[in-house]
Amino acid sequence: MFKKTDDAIWDGRLDDSENRESFRYHQVVKCQVLDGTEENVEDMVTLIGFACDEGVRRNQGRVGAKKAPDTIRGQLASMPFRGPFNATVIDAGTIVCEENELEAAQEDLGKTVAKALNRDVPCIVLGGGHETLYGQYLGVREHVGKEAKIGLLNIDAHFDMRPYDEQPSSGTMFKQILDQDPHAKYFVCGIQRYGNTTELFRRADELGVTYLFEDEMTDEATKASIKAFVNDCDVVLLTLCMDAISAAHAPGVSAPAPFGLEPLTVRTLIRAICKEKKVTSFSLCEVNPVVDENNRTSKLAAHIINEATMSFWGR
């Protein structure tokens, strides 16, 4: 189900109503349904929400990510806006997963992502559980056609490559894609040595997955590996599971990581990756406001969304 964003969500501190140098996000965001009649401007980014935690429920995680899109919007609203002078952020609304209709919601998200990308505008998806990624992929694939080589670039503590014989979940998406799409390849950085079973490591090796362990991610080596991966693809989609970040900084997630990545490391990765012209879209997933502490995780998520937005404009 599609839900148009309530303009009231985009509200916050007002320093000046005329001087754009004093603007904050809520003063540049436009809530707009993507129906093909919208006007393109040169500096534009599209936000799409995916209110869903059905995949997390199926994966036996802590539900609550369904509330994340609007919570992140609320945290982003008052942040100072430092984009290009005439830049616009389009809030294209939220796809809501009704009851347990995960697959239908993912298809709807894919259609909305494709509409955004067909305008040659970068797209940012506010998840939702990490099942968000499959809908993002469907949209990118529709946009680029069947033959293009798509790179799946994931910052995550987990492979998310469990079997989906019974039903898909937030832990199956990458296996689904690799099984179904011969023109997709997968790179994940931030993998926890003891956050994945031996079987999952074996499956990743069998499917040719490139991965970097969380404790081996030196700055230059990581950037070089990512650059090589991007160069070998026609287009790339980027996704971040917030449980890749240390629980000290991101407690409000489905599966907190005691030995996760530092926020500064993630910011460095987001900046570098989103500056690559092949990167079509970015999704941020697994924020769970229900178990968050003083909105710490949601606030961090909003800052990461800002970094991605500014990097899209900086390329």
PDB file of N, CA and C in Angstrom, residues 64-99:
ATOM      1  N   GLY A  64       9.805  -3.892  14.706  1.00  0.00           N
ATOM      2  CA  GLY A  64       9.690  -2.474  15.032  1.00  0.00           C
ATOM      3  C   GLY A  64      10.236  -1.575  13.947  1.00  0.00           C
ATOM      4  N   ALA A  65      10.946  -2.154  12.962  1.00  0.00           N
ATOM      5  CA  ALA A  65      11.547  -1.361  11.890  1.00  0.00           C
ATOM      6  C   ALA A  65      10.496  -0.686  11.012  1.00  0.00           C
ATOM      7  N   LYS A  66       9.268  -1.155  11.085  1.00  0.00           N
ATOM      8  CA  LYS A  66       8.191  -0.551  10.299  1.00  0.00           C
ATOM      9  C   LYS A  66       8.013   0.926  10.641  1.00  0.00           C
ATOM     10  N   LYS A  67       8.377   1.304  11.855  1.00  0.00           N
ATOM     11  CA  LYS A  67       8.214   2.692  12.297  1.00  0.00           C
ATOM     12  C   LYS A  67       9.392   3.575  11.890  1.00  0.00           C
ATOM     13  N   ALA A  68      10.422   2.990  11.310  1.00  0.00           N
ATOM     14  CA  ALA A  68      11.658   3.736  11.072  1.00  0.00           C
ATOM     15  C   ALA A  68      11.561   4.863  10.040  1.00  0.00           C
ATOM     16  N   PRO A  69      10.892   4.675   8.889  1.00  0.00           N
ATOM     17  CA  PRO A  69      10.931   5.751   7.882  1.00  0.00           C
ATOM     18  C   PRO A  69      10.508   7.115   8.410  1.00  0.00           C
ATOM     19  N   ASP A  70       9.389   7.190   9.103  1.00  0.00           N
ATOM     20  CA  ASP A  70       8.940   8.490   9.608  1.00  0.00           C
ATOM     21  C   ASP A  70       9.806   8.976  10.763  1.00  0.00           C
ATOM     22  N   THR A  71      10.321   8.057  11.564  1.00  0.00           N
ATOM     23  CA  THR A  71      11.210   8.456  12.659  1.00  0.00           C
ATOM     24  C   THR A  71      12.487   9.070  12.110  1.00  0.00           C
ATOM     25  N   ILE A  72      13.049   8.465  11.070  1.00  0.00           N
ATOM     26  CA  ILE A  72      14.268   9.014  10.457  1.00  0.00           C
ATOM     27  C   ILE A  72      13.966  10.354   9.795  1.00  0.00           C
ATOM     28  N   ARG A  73      12.831  10.448   9.127  1.00  0.00           N
ATOM     29  CA  ARG A  73      12.437  11.741   8.543  1.00  0.00           C
ATOM     30  C   ARG A  73      12.407  12.825   9.624  1.00  0.00           C
ATOM     31  N   GLY A  74      11.838  12.499  10.769  1.00  0.00           N
ATOM     32  CA  GLY A  74      11.747  13.472  11.856  1.00  0.00           C
ATOM     33  C   GLY A  74      13.107  13.923  12.356  1.00  0.00           C
ATOM     34  N   GLN A  75      14.074  13.002  12.393  1.00  0.00           N
ATOM     35  CA  GLN A  75      15.430  13.353  12.821  1.00  0.00           C
ATOM     36  C   GLN A  75      16.163  14.166  11.754  1.00  0.00           C
ATOM     37  N   LEU A  76      15.877  13.887  10.494  1.00  0.00           N
ATOM     38  CA  LEU A  76      16.539  14.590   9.393  1.00  0.00           C
ATOM     39  C   LEU A  76      16.001  16.007   9.219  1.00  0.00           C
ATOM     40  N   ALA A  77      14.760  16.225   9.616  1.00  0.00           N
ATOM     41  CA  ALA A  77      14.054  17.472   9.302  1.00  0.00           C
ATOM     42  C   ALA A  77      14.795  18.727   9.755  1.00  0.00           C
ATOM     43  N   SER A  78      15.372  18.708  10.953  1.00  0.00           N
ATOM     44  CA  SER A  78      16.000  19.918  11.491  1.00  0.00           C
ATOM     45  C   SER A  78      17.487  20.014  11.223  1.00  0.00           C
ATOM     46  N   MET A  79      18.036  19.053  10.509  1.00  0.00           N
ATOM     47  CA  MET A  79      19.461  19.132  10.198  1.00  0.00           C
ATOM     48  C   MET A  79      19.733  20.263   9.208  1.00  0.00           C
ATOM     49  N   PRO A  80      20.810  21.012   9.395  1.00  0.00           N
ATOM     50  CA  PRO A  80      21.161  22.063   8.432  1.00  0.00           C
ATOM     51  C   PRO A  80      21.334  21.477   7.036  1.00  0.00           C
ATOM     52  N   PHE A  81      20.827  22.182   6.045  1.00  0.00           N
ATOM     53  CA  PHE A  81      20.905  21.711   4.663  1.00  0.00           C
ATOM     54  C   PHE A  81      22.074  22.389   3.974  1.00  0.00           C
ATOM     55  N   ARG A  82      23.064  21.585   3.521  1.00  0.00           N
ATOM     56  CA  ARG A  82      24.282  22.124   2.930  1.00  0.00           C
ATOM     57  C   ARG A  82      24.437  21.719   1.473  1.00  0.00           C
ATOM     58  N   GLY A  83      23.337  21.366   0.813  1.00  0.00           N
ATOM     59  CA  GLY A  83      23.382  20.950  -0.578  1.00  0.00           C
ATOM     60  C   GLY A  83      23.517  22.120  -1.532  1.00  0.00           C
ATOM     61  N   PRO A  84      23.549  21.835  -2.849  1.00  0.00           N
ATOM     62  CA  PRO A  84      23.608  22.893  -3.859  1.00  0.00           C
ATOM     63  C   PRO A  84      22.485  23.906  -3.668  1.00  0.00           C
ATOM     64  N   PHE A  85      22.713  25.131  -4.123  1.00  0.00           N
ATOM     65  CA  PHE A  85      21.793  26.233  -3.810  1.00  0.00           C
ATOM     66  C   PHE A  85      20.370  25.956  -4.272  1.00  0.00           C
ATOM     67  N   ASN A  86      20.202  25.340  -5.447  1.00  0.00           N
ATOM     68  CA  ASN A  86      18.857  25.094  -5.969  1.00  0.00           C
ATOM     69  C   ASN A  86      18.417  23.642  -5.806  1.00  0.00           C
ATOM     70  N   ALA A  87      19.084  22.912  -4.928  1.00  0.00           N
ATOM     71  CA  ALA A  87      18.789  21.486  -4.772  1.00  0.00           C
ATOM     72  C   ALA A  87      17.408  21.253  -4.159  1.00  0.00           C
ATOM     73  N   THR A  88      16.833  20.110  -4.530  1.00  0.00           N
ATOM     74  CA  THR A  88      15.524  19.715  -4.013  1.00  0.00           C
ATOM     75  C   THR A  88      15.573  18.255  -3.562  1.00  0.00           C
ATOM     76  N   VAL A  89      14.951  17.984  -2.440  1.00  0.00           N
ATOM     77  CA  VAL A  89      14.771  16.608  -1.984  1.00  0.00           C
ATOM     78  C   VAL A  89      13.294  16.271  -2.141  1.00  0.00           C
ATOM     79  N   ILE A  90      13.002  15.265  -2.956  1.00  0.00           N
ATOM     80  CA  ILE A  90      11.627  14.834  -3.165  1.00  0.00           C
ATOM     81  C   ILE A  90      11.325  13.674  -2.218  1.00  0.00           C
ATOM     82  N   ASP A  91      10.318  13.839  -1.388  1.00  0.00           N
ATOM     83  CA  ASP A  91       9.843  12.733  -0.554  1.00  0.00           C
ATOM     84  C   ASP A  91       8.686  12.086  -1.303  1.00  0.00           C
ATOM     85  N   ALA A  92       8.943  10.907  -1.861  1.00  0.00           N
ATOM     86  CA  ALA A  92       7.961  10.244  -2.719  1.00  0.00           C
ATOM     87  C   ALA A  92       7.012   9.332  -1.952  1.00  0.00           C
ATOM     88  N   GLY A  93       6.973   9.477  -0.625  1.00  0.00           N
ATOM     89  CA  GLY A  93       6.024   8.697   0.158  1.00  0.00           C
ATOM     90  C   GLY A  93       6.597   7.371   0.625  1.00  0.00           C
ATOM     91  N   THR A  94       5.707   6.525   1.131  1.00  0.00           N
ATOM     92  CA  THR A  94       6.127   5.274   1.767  1.00  0.00           C
ATOM     93  C   THR A  94       5.292   4.106   1.256  1.00  0.00           C
ATOM     94  N   ILE A  95       5.981   3.014   0.958  1.00  0.00           N
ATOM     95  CA  ILE A  95       5.300   1.753   0.683  1.00  0.00           C
ATOM     96  C   ILE A  95       5.115   1.046   2.015  1.00  0.00           C
ATOM     97  N   VAL A  96       3.883   0.727   2.356  1.00  0.00           N
ATOM     98  CA  VAL A  96       3.556   0.102   3.638  1.00  0.00           C
ATOM     99  C   VAL A  96       3.216  -1.367   3.406  1.00  0.00           C
ATOM    100  N   CYS A  97       3.888  -2.231   4.139  1.00  0.00           N
ATOM    101  CA  CYS A  97       3.578  -3.666   4.073  1.00  0.00           C
ATOM    102  C   CYS A  97       2.360  -3.935   4.941  1.00  0.00           C
ATOM    103  N   GLU A  98       1.282  -4.367   4.315  1.00  0.00           N
ATOM    104  CA  GLU A  98       0.050  -4.658   5.045  1.00  0.00           C
ATOM    105  C   GLU A  98       0.049  -6.111   5.513  1.00  0.00           C
ATOM    106  N   GLU A  99      -0.234  -6.288   6.797  1.00  0.00           N
ATOM    107  CA  GLU A  99      -0.267  -7.606   7.413  1.00  0.00           C
ATOM    108  C   GLU A  99       1.021  -8.358   7.097  1.00  0.00           C
TER     109      GLU A  99
END
